[in-house]
Every structure is written in structure tokens, then in C-alpha cells.
Amino acid sequence: MSAEHASARIIAGYARGDTDLAADEVWAVEAHLEACRVCRDRLAAAVATGVPAVASLVDSVWSGLAPELAVTAPVPRRRHRPAWLSGWMTPAMVPWLAMVVGVTLLALLLDRAGSGSGFGLGSGSDGVSLVLLFAPVLPVLGVAASWSRGLDPAYELTASAPRAGLPLVLRRTASVLGVVVPALLVGGWATGVMVAQWLLPCLAFTAATLALGGVVGVTRAAVALAAVWAAVIVAPTLAAGGRTAAALRAGGLPVWGLLLALGIGVVIARRGAYAALGAHR
């Protein structure tokens, strides 16, 4: 492909469905066709001249659909959704993100209400803040919703689109963090928790979800990690009367930083795995 348009060879080969086109050439021309009307017109002309059977099939299908479409009642116009927003989140994410923010606010309220009883860092005791306790798994819930096969009715189209893959995964993950992190920032400030103390576990768990998601699917990875965190950290901490677990103390920050770097490295190394339908399980 040139800097502006696809070459005649690639356009003709794509129109014929040639198998000798490299996978990256197919991906590149499909991504280019989304934004280039000139190349779409060239492709239509190539199909009409080079693959007349396909052009004839399209014409026959359209001739059968045109009379039915003419008598079909028009669909009421829906409020326009910005095109850029579709690349960052799905409608299914909105209630889940609202729930995550609600859980954060509820944890903050419980922290403030329990400050007089010694449960919570804001009281100055050895108790653990609920905001700190739930911070690592809150973004995981939003990431799981953004890639849930059951919640996104267009997941097949999403996974097969030419721009799918790691860039789309990162955009949707960034949209989740863009909502969750400010809420946690407010909660951490109100309870006196150091920013790094909740931010590093939050980012490390998110990176681990994406890294494991390249193997078993993002949704399954999110559910598994959330369950492990609940069983290993949340339940024992609550059972111990709210004493801060070792994993949540400031001394554990280097370990969380190492886990974050490891998760990012795995995601980059396996970036091709996110273009498969399995990443949406």
C-alpha cells in the first residue's frame, strides 16, 4: 500500500479473494477501505470487471430486497452516538461502570461510618480501608463487561473487524480506567490512603486480566482473578477484623510494580491473541 491509497495489485487481489495476499496486506487494505472512499470505488469497479459473478449475485440480491425495503416502515431515528465512542466502549459497559463507581462510593461511606469503630485507615488504626481492599478488582469488573460475549451482541463483528485486536482492547480498558481511577482517587483521598497503595494493585490486576485473557478469554480471566482476590485477601482480612493484609501494605508496592511490568510484557508479547474470538469469552 502507498501512503495514500492501496495499490492496484492489492485491490484486484482483494476483489478476487486471492489466497496469495499476505494476512497483513488483507488487514491493511480492510482498515484503509473504512476511511477511503476512492479505494472503495476502485474496489467496486474491480469487483464489477474482475469478478462478474459476485457483481451479478449482489445485483440479484438487491433486486429482491429493494421492493421489500420500499414498503418497510422507516425506523425511528435514534440519538446519534459519536463514532469515536464506539471504539472506546460499548453500551453494555455503562451500567457496569455505574455499578463499579457505586461500589466505590459505598465502600467510602462504610469507611467513613466505621472510622469511629477502628475499621479503616482513616481512623489511624491498623484497620484496612474498604476502598483499598476493593481497588484491585473494581476495574476488572468493567474490563470483563467490555469483553463479555453475553453482554455485547456484536462481539463477533467486533472481533472480526480489521481494527480489532490489542488496540481495541487497550482503548476499552483505558475507558474503564478513566472512570474507575478518578472514583478511587476521591475515595483514597477521603480515607487517607496513599495513591500508589491502591493504584499499583489496580493497574497490576488490570494488566494481569488482559495477560491471562489472551489465553483463556478476558471475561474468564477477570472472573478467576476476582474470585482469587476475594478468597485469598478479602475474606481473610474481613475475618481478621479488618487488619491490613501484607499484600496491601506499603512494603508490597515493589511486588505490585513487578507484577504490573510482567503483565504488560505478556500482553505485548501475545498481542496477536486478542484478534481471535476466544479473547471475548
PDB file of N, CA and C in Angstrom, residues 70-145:
ATOM      1  N   ALA A  70     -38.774  -0.852   0.154  1.00  0.00           N
ATOM      2  CA  ALA A  70     -39.583   0.312  -0.220  1.00  0.00           C
ATOM      3  C   ALA A  70     -40.877   0.394   0.579  1.00  0.00           C
ATOM      4  N   VAL A  71     -41.413  -0.763   0.989  1.00  0.00           N
ATOM      5  CA  VAL A  71     -42.685  -0.761   1.728  1.00  0.00           C
ATOM      6  C   VAL A  71     -42.488  -0.909   3.227  1.00  0.00           C
ATOM      7  N   THR A  72     -41.251  -1.048   3.669  1.00  0.00           N
ATOM      8  CA  THR A  72     -40.987  -1.193   5.098  1.00  0.00           C
ATOM      9  C   THR A  72     -41.069   0.154   5.784  1.00  0.00           C
ATOM     10  N   ALA A  73     -41.747   0.177   6.925  1.00  0.00           N
ATOM     11  CA  ALA A  73     -41.875   1.432   7.678  1.00  0.00           C
ATOM     12  C   ALA A  73     -40.499   1.889   8.153  1.00  0.00           C
ATOM     13  N   PRO A  74     -40.216   3.171   8.032  1.00  0.00           N
ATOM     14  CA  PRO A  74     -38.906   3.664   8.466  1.00  0.00           C
ATOM     15  C   PRO A  74     -38.723   3.505   9.975  1.00  0.00           C
ATOM     16  N   VAL A  75     -37.514   3.177  10.354  1.00  0.00           N
ATOM     17  CA  VAL A  75     -37.196   3.021  11.767  1.00  0.00           C
ATOM     18  C   VAL A  75     -37.028   4.399  12.386  1.00  0.00           C
ATOM     19  N   PRO A  76     -37.631   4.637  13.545  1.00  0.00           N
ATOM     20  CA  PRO A  76     -37.458   5.958  14.189  1.00  0.00           C
ATOM     21  C   PRO A  76     -35.987   6.274  14.407  1.00  0.00           C
ATOM     22  N   ARG A  77     -35.640   7.498  14.170  1.00  0.00           N
ATOM     23  CA  ARG A  77     -34.256   7.907  14.324  1.00  0.00           C
ATOM     24  C   ARG A  77     -33.850   7.842  15.789  1.00  0.00           C
ATOM     25  N   ARG A  78     -32.696   7.254  15.998  1.00  0.00           N
ATOM     26  CA  ARG A  78     -32.166   7.184  17.345  1.00  0.00           C
ATOM     27  C   ARG A  78     -31.141   8.291  17.526  1.00  0.00           C
ATOM     28  N   ARG A  79     -30.932   8.634  18.745  1.00  0.00           N
ATOM     29  CA  ARG A  79     -29.956   9.678  19.029  1.00  0.00           C
ATOM     30  C   ARG A  79     -28.587   9.247  18.526  1.00  0.00           C
ATOM     31  N   HIS A  80     -27.951  10.133  17.789  1.00  0.00           N
ATOM     32  CA  HIS A  80     -26.673   9.798  17.179  1.00  0.00           C
ATOM     33  C   HIS A  80     -25.620   9.560  18.249  1.00  0.00           C
ATOM     34  N   ARG A  81     -24.895   8.455  18.094  1.00  0.00           N
ATOM     35  CA  ARG A  81     -23.805   8.136  19.003  1.00  0.00           C
ATOM     36  C   ARG A  81     -22.497   8.419  18.295  1.00  0.00           C
ATOM     37  N   PRO A  82     -21.631   9.260  18.844  1.00  0.00           N
ATOM     38  CA  PRO A  82     -20.386   9.587  18.160  1.00  0.00           C
ATOM     39  C   PRO A  82     -19.614   8.338  17.762  1.00  0.00           C
ATOM     40  N   ALA A  83     -19.078   8.347  16.541  1.00  0.00           N
ATOM     41  CA  ALA A  83     -18.373   7.165  16.034  1.00  0.00           C
ATOM     42  C   ALA A  83     -17.160   6.833  16.888  1.00  0.00           C
ATOM     43  N   TRP A  84     -16.471   7.865  17.386  1.00  0.00           N
ATOM     44  CA  TRP A  84     -15.270   7.594  18.170  1.00  0.00           C
ATOM     45  C   TRP A  84     -15.594   6.878  19.473  1.00  0.00           C
ATOM     46  N   LEU A  85     -16.817   7.111  19.990  1.00  0.00           N
ATOM     47  CA  LEU A  85     -17.189   6.492  21.260  1.00  0.00           C
ATOM     48  C   LEU A  85     -17.325   4.985  21.122  1.00  0.00           C
ATOM     49  N   SER A  86     -17.757   4.494  19.942  1.00  0.00           N
ATOM     50  CA  SER A  86     -17.921   3.060  19.734  1.00  0.00           C
ATOM     51  C   SER A  86     -16.595   2.326  19.800  1.00  0.00           C
ATOM     52  N   GLY A  87     -15.513   3.005  19.478  1.00  0.00           N
ATOM     53  CA  GLY A  87     -14.206   2.374  19.547  1.00  0.00           C
ATOM     54  C   GLY A  87     -13.649   2.281  20.954  1.00  0.00           C
ATOM     55  N   TRP A  88     -14.264   3.002  21.884  1.00  0.00           N
ATOM     56  CA  TRP A  88     -13.748   3.025  23.249  1.00  0.00           C
ATOM     57  C   TRP A  88     -14.612   2.259  24.231  1.00  0.00           C
ATOM     58  N   MET A  89     -15.924   2.176  23.987  1.00  0.00           N
ATOM     59  CA  MET A  89     -16.772   1.434  24.916  1.00  0.00           C
ATOM     60  C   MET A  89     -18.040   0.972  24.204  1.00  0.00           C
ATOM     61  N   THR A  90     -18.730   0.022  24.828  1.00  0.00           N
ATOM     62  CA  THR A  90     -19.991  -0.488  24.313  1.00  0.00           C
ATOM     63  C   THR A  90     -21.113  -0.077  25.256  1.00  0.00           C
ATOM     64  N   PRO A  91     -22.369  -0.068  24.775  1.00  0.00           N
ATOM     65  CA  PRO A  91     -23.472   0.291  25.673  1.00  0.00           C
ATOM     66  C   PRO A  91     -23.554  -0.607  26.898  1.00  0.00           C
ATOM     67  N   ALA A  92     -23.117  -1.872  26.766  1.00  0.00           N
ATOM     68  CA  ALA A  92     -23.186  -2.794  27.901  1.00  0.00           C
ATOM     69  C   ALA A  92     -22.267  -2.385  29.039  1.00  0.00           C
ATOM     70  N   MET A  93     -21.242  -1.574  28.736  1.00  0.00           N
ATOM     71  CA  MET A  93     -20.298  -1.178  29.777  1.00  0.00           C
ATOM     72  C   MET A  93     -20.873  -0.147  30.724  1.00  0.00           C
ATOM     73  N   VAL A  94     -21.852   0.647  30.260  1.00  0.00           N
ATOM     74  CA  VAL A  94     -22.330   1.786  31.051  1.00  0.00           C
ATOM     75  C   VAL A  94     -22.895   1.354  32.403  1.00  0.00           C
ATOM     76  N   PRO A  95     -23.847   0.385  32.458  1.00  0.00           N
ATOM     77  CA  PRO A  95     -24.355   0.002  33.787  1.00  0.00           C
ATOM     78  C   PRO A  95     -23.298  -0.636  34.672  1.00  0.00           C
ATOM     79  N   TRP A  96     -22.337  -1.360  34.055  1.00  0.00           N
ATOM     80  CA  TRP A  96     -21.287  -1.981  34.859  1.00  0.00           C
ATOM     81  C   TRP A  96     -20.358  -0.927  35.442  1.00  0.00           C
ATOM     82  N   LEU A  97     -20.021   0.094  34.644  1.00  0.00           N
ATOM     83  CA  LEU A  97     -19.180   1.160  35.166  1.00  0.00           C
ATOM     84  C   LEU A  97     -19.914   1.941  36.252  1.00  0.00           C
ATOM     85  N   ALA A  98     -21.218   2.137  36.075  1.00  0.00           N
ATOM     86  CA  ALA A  98     -22.004   2.801  37.114  1.00  0.00           C
ATOM     87  C   ALA A  98     -21.995   1.970  38.398  1.00  0.00           C
ATOM     88  N   MET A  99     -22.070   0.646  38.251  1.00  0.00           N
ATOM     89  CA  MET A  99     -22.036  -0.221  39.428  1.00  0.00           C
ATOM     90  C   MET A  99     -20.684  -0.127  40.128  1.00  0.00           C
ATOM     91  N   VAL A 100     -19.596  -0.092  39.333  1.00  0.00           N
ATOM     92  CA  VAL A 100     -18.257  -0.008  39.914  1.00  0.00           C
ATOM     93  C   VAL A 100     -18.104   1.289  40.700  1.00  0.00           C
ATOM     94  N   VAL A 101     -18.557   2.398  40.126  1.00  0.00           N
ATOM     95  CA  VAL A 101     -18.495   3.675  40.829  1.00  0.00           C
ATOM     96  C   VAL A 101     -19.364   3.627  42.083  1.00  0.00           C
ATOM     97  N   GLY A 102     -20.544   2.989  41.982  1.00  0.00           N
ATOM     98  CA  GLY A 102     -21.412   2.865  43.141  1.00  0.00           C
ATOM     99  C   GLY A 102     -20.775   2.064  44.260  1.00  0.00           C
ATOM    100  N   VAL A 103     -20.074   0.969  43.901  1.00  0.00           N
ATOM    101  CA  VAL A 103     -19.381   0.163  44.911  1.00  0.00           C
ATOM    102  C   VAL A 103     -18.288   0.990  45.588  1.00  0.00           C
ATOM    103  N   THR A 104     -17.575   1.796  44.792  1.00  0.00           N
ATOM    104  CA  THR A 104     -16.527   2.643  45.362  1.00  0.00           C
ATOM    105  C   THR A 104     -17.111   3.637  46.358  1.00  0.00           C
ATOM    106  N   LEU A 105     -18.209   4.280  45.986  1.00  0.00           N
ATOM    107  CA  LEU A 105     -18.842   5.241  46.894  1.00  0.00           C
ATOM    108  C   LEU A 105     -19.387   4.553  48.141  1.00  0.00           C
ATOM    109  N   LEU A 106     -19.941   3.341  47.972  1.00  0.00           N
ATOM    110  CA  LEU A 106     -20.450   2.602  49.120  1.00  0.00           C
ATOM    111  C   LEU A 106     -19.311   2.235  50.072  1.00  0.00           C
ATOM    112  N   ALA A 107     -18.181   1.795  49.504  1.00  0.00           N
ATOM    113  CA  ALA A 107     -17.025   1.479  50.339  1.00  0.00           C
ATOM    114  C   ALA A 107     -16.537   2.712  51.086  1.00  0.00           C
ATOM    115  N   LEU A 108     -16.572   3.865  50.414  1.00  0.00           N
ATOM    116  CA  LEU A 108     -16.156   5.109  51.062  1.00  0.00           C
ATOM    117  C   LEU A 108     -17.093   5.461  52.210  1.00  0.00           C
ATOM    118  N   LEU A 109     -18.405   5.312  51.971  1.00  0.00           N
ATOM    119  CA  LEU A 109     -19.367   5.613  53.028  1.00  0.00           C
ATOM    120  C   LEU A 109     -19.191   4.679  54.219  1.00  0.00           C
ATOM    121  N   LEU A 110     -18.951   3.399  53.956  1.00  0.00           N
ATOM    122  CA  LEU A 110     -18.738   2.450  55.049  1.00  0.00           C
ATOM    123  C   LEU A 110     -17.449   2.759  55.806  1.00  0.00           C
ATOM    124  N   ASP A 111     -16.422   3.202  55.057  1.00  0.00           N
ATOM    125  CA  ASP A 111     -15.180   3.598  55.710  1.00  0.00           C
ATOM    126  C   ASP A 111     -15.411   4.768  56.670  1.00  0.00           C
ATOM    127  N   ARG A 112     -16.139   5.770  56.159  1.00  0.00           N
ATOM    128  CA  ARG A 112     -16.369   6.948  56.993  1.00  0.00           C
ATOM    129  C   ARG A 112     -17.263   6.617  58.187  1.00  0.00           C
ATOM    130  N   ALA A 113     -18.260   5.753  57.944  1.00  0.00           N
ATOM    131  CA  ALA A 113     -19.170   5.392  59.036  1.00  0.00           C
ATOM    132  C   ALA A 113     -18.468   4.547  60.078  1.00  0.00           C
ATOM    133  N   GLY A 114     -17.491   3.744  59.653  1.00  0.00           N
ATOM    134  CA  GLY A 114     -16.804   2.864  60.599  1.00  0.00           C
ATOM    135  C   GLY A 114     -15.539   3.444  61.176  1.00  0.00           C
ATOM    136  N   SER A 115     -15.247   4.720  60.855  1.00  0.00           N
ATOM    137  CA  SER A 115     -13.991   5.304  61.346  1.00  0.00           C
ATOM    138  C   SER A 115     -13.952   5.385  62.875  1.00  0.00           C
ATOM    139  N   GLY A 116     -15.119   5.533  63.465  1.00  0.00           N
ATOM    140  CA  GLY A 116     -15.132   5.606  64.922  1.00  0.00           C
ATOM    141  C   GLY A 116     -14.969   4.273  65.601  1.00  0.00           C
ATOM    142  N   SER A 117     -15.189   3.181  64.855  1.00  0.00           N
ATOM    143  CA  SER A 117     -15.079   1.852  65.462  1.00  0.00           C
ATOM    144  C   SER A 117     -13.726   1.218  65.225  1.00  0.00           C
ATOM    145  N   GLY A 118     -12.813   1.943  64.531  1.00  0.00           N
ATOM    146  CA  GLY A 118     -11.484   1.385  64.326  1.00  0.00           C
ATOM    147  C   GLY A 118     -11.333   0.613  63.063  1.00  0.00           C
ATOM    148  N   PHE A 119     -12.343   0.542  62.228  1.00  0.00           N
ATOM    149  CA  PHE A 119     -12.215  -0.192  60.963  1.00  0.00           C
ATOM    150  C   PHE A 119     -11.973   0.823  59.858  1.00  0.00           C
ATOM    151  N   GLY A 120     -10.768   0.865  59.343  1.00  0.00           N
ATOM    152  CA  GLY A 120     -10.466   1.808  58.273  1.00  0.00           C
ATOM    153  C   GLY A 120      -9.215   2.593  58.588  1.00  0.00           C
ATOM    154  N   LEU A 121      -8.436   2.887  57.566  1.00  0.00           N
ATOM    155  CA  LEU A 121      -7.190   3.607  57.743  1.00  0.00           C
ATOM    156  C   LEU A 121      -7.417   5.041  58.195  1.00  0.00           C
ATOM    157  N   GLY A 122      -8.595   5.558  57.837  1.00  0.00           N
ATOM    158  CA  GLY A 122      -8.864   6.936  58.229  1.00  0.00           C
ATOM    159  C   GLY A 122      -8.932   7.114  59.742  1.00  0.00           C
ATOM    160  N   SER A 123      -9.123   6.040  60.481  1.00  0.00           N
ATOM    161  CA  SER A 123      -9.225   6.137  61.931  1.00  0.00           C
ATOM    162  C   SER A 123      -7.873   6.177  62.606  1.00  0.00           C
ATOM    163  N   GLY A 124      -6.799   5.905  61.808  1.00  0.00           N
ATOM    164  CA  GLY A 124      -5.474   5.882  62.388  1.00  0.00           C
ATOM    165  C   GLY A 124      -5.120   4.544  62.981  1.00  0.00           C
ATOM    166  N   SER A 125      -5.943   3.544  62.941  1.00  0.00           N
ATOM    167  CA  SER A 125      -5.661   2.213  63.456  1.00  0.00           C
ATOM    168  C   SER A 125      -4.998   1.376  62.385  1.00  0.00           C
ATOM    169  N   ASP A 126      -4.843   0.111  62.693  1.00  0.00           N
ATOM    170  CA  ASP A 126      -4.255  -0.823  61.732  1.00  0.00           C
ATOM    171  C   ASP A 126      -5.320  -1.417  60.827  1.00  0.00           C
ATOM    172  N   GLY A 127      -6.512  -0.860  60.851  1.00  0.00           N
ATOM    173  CA  GLY A 127      -7.571  -1.386  60.001  1.00  0.00           C
ATOM    174  C   GLY A 127      -7.328  -1.036  58.545  1.00  0.00           C
ATOM    175  N   VAL A 128      -7.920  -1.816  57.662  1.00  0.00           N
ATOM    176  CA  VAL A 128      -7.741  -1.616  56.230  1.00  0.00           C
ATOM    177  C   VAL A 128      -8.956  -0.883  55.665  1.00  0.00           C
ATOM    178  N   SER A 129      -8.706   0.060  54.786  1.00  0.00           N
ATOM    179  CA  SER A 129      -9.783   0.780  54.130  1.00  0.00           C
ATOM    180  C   SER A 129     -10.477  -0.136  53.136  1.00  0.00           C
ATOM    181  N   LEU A 130     -11.798  -0.072  53.103  1.00  0.00           N
ATOM    182  CA  LEU A 130     -12.537  -0.865  52.116  1.00  0.00           C
ATOM    183  C   LEU A 130     -12.232  -0.414  50.699  1.00  0.00           C
ATOM    184  N   VAL A 131     -11.935   0.870  50.517  1.00  0.00           N
ATOM    185  CA  VAL A 131     -11.543   1.357  49.194  1.00  0.00           C
ATOM    186  C   VAL A 131     -10.258   0.664  48.752  1.00  0.00           C
ATOM    187  N   LEU A 132      -9.303   0.557  49.658  1.00  0.00           N
ATOM    188  CA  LEU A 132      -8.054  -0.133  49.354  1.00  0.00           C
ATOM    189  C   LEU A 132      -8.285  -1.616  49.122  1.00  0.00           C
ATOM    190  N   LEU A 133      -9.218  -2.190  49.863  1.00  0.00           N
ATOM    191  CA  LEU A 133      -9.478  -3.623  49.763  1.00  0.00           C
ATOM    192  C   LEU A 133     -10.095  -4.011  48.431  1.00  0.00           C
ATOM    193  N   PHE A 134     -10.966  -3.138  47.885  1.00  0.00           N
ATOM    194  CA  PHE A 134     -11.671  -3.462  46.647  1.00  0.00           C
ATOM    195  C   PHE A 134     -11.047  -2.833  45.401  1.00  0.00           C
ATOM    196  N   ALA A 135     -10.079  -1.928  45.576  1.00  0.00           N
ATOM    197  CA  ALA A 135      -9.495  -1.214  44.437  1.00  0.00           C
ATOM    198  C   ALA A 135      -8.921  -2.131  43.355  1.00  0.00           C
ATOM    199  N   PRO A 136      -8.204  -3.213  43.697  1.00  0.00           N
ATOM    200  CA  PRO A 136      -7.619  -4.030  42.627  1.00  0.00           C
ATOM    201  C   PRO A 136      -8.643  -4.699  41.714  1.00  0.00           C
ATOM    202  N   VAL A 137      -9.814  -5.067  42.233  1.00  0.00           N
ATOM    203  CA  VAL A 137     -10.764  -5.826  41.420  1.00  0.00           C
ATOM    204  C   VAL A 137     -11.849  -4.971  40.792  1.00  0.00           C
ATOM    205  N   LEU A 138     -11.989  -3.711  41.188  1.00  0.00           N
ATOM    206  CA  LEU A 138     -13.050  -2.879  40.621  1.00  0.00           C
ATOM    207  C   LEU A 138     -12.878  -2.649  39.119  1.00  0.00           C
ATOM    208  N   PRO A 139     -11.691  -2.291  38.626  1.00  0.00           N
ATOM    209  CA  PRO A 139     -11.582  -2.139  37.166  1.00  0.00           C
ATOM    210  C   PRO A 139     -11.724  -3.445  36.420  1.00  0.00           C
ATOM    211  N   VAL A 140     -11.395  -4.552  37.080  1.00  0.00           N
ATOM    212  CA  VAL A 140     -11.523  -5.863  36.433  1.00  0.00           C
ATOM    213  C   VAL A 140     -12.970  -6.137  36.045  1.00  0.00           C
ATOM    214  N   LEU A 141     -13.926  -5.693  36.875  1.00  0.00           N
ATOM    215  CA  LEU A 141     -15.339  -5.889  36.566  1.00  0.00           C
ATOM    216  C   LEU A 141     -15.726  -5.142  35.295  1.00  0.00           C
ATOM    217  N   GLY A 142     -15.237  -3.907  35.156  1.00  0.00           N
ATOM    218  CA  GLY A 142     -15.532  -3.147  33.949  1.00  0.00           C
ATOM    219  C   GLY A 142     -14.883  -3.734  32.711  1.00  0.00           C
ATOM    220  N   VAL A 143     -13.647  -4.224  32.846  1.00  0.00           N
ATOM    221  CA  VAL A 143     -12.962  -4.856  31.709  1.00  0.00           C
ATOM    222  C   VAL A 143     -13.709  -6.111  31.286  1.00  0.00           C
ATOM    223  N   ALA A 144     -14.180  -6.886  32.261  1.00  0.00           N
ATOM    224  CA  ALA A 144     -14.938  -8.091  31.930  1.00  0.00           C
ATOM    225  C   ALA A 144     -16.209  -7.748  31.175  1.00  0.00           C
ATOM    226  N   ALA A 145     -16.893  -6.674  31.598  1.00  0.00           N
ATOM    227  CA  ALA A 145     -18.122  -6.266  30.915  1.00  0.00           C
ATOM    228  C   ALA A 145     -17.838  -5.804  29.500  1.00  0.00           C
TER     229      ALA A 145
END
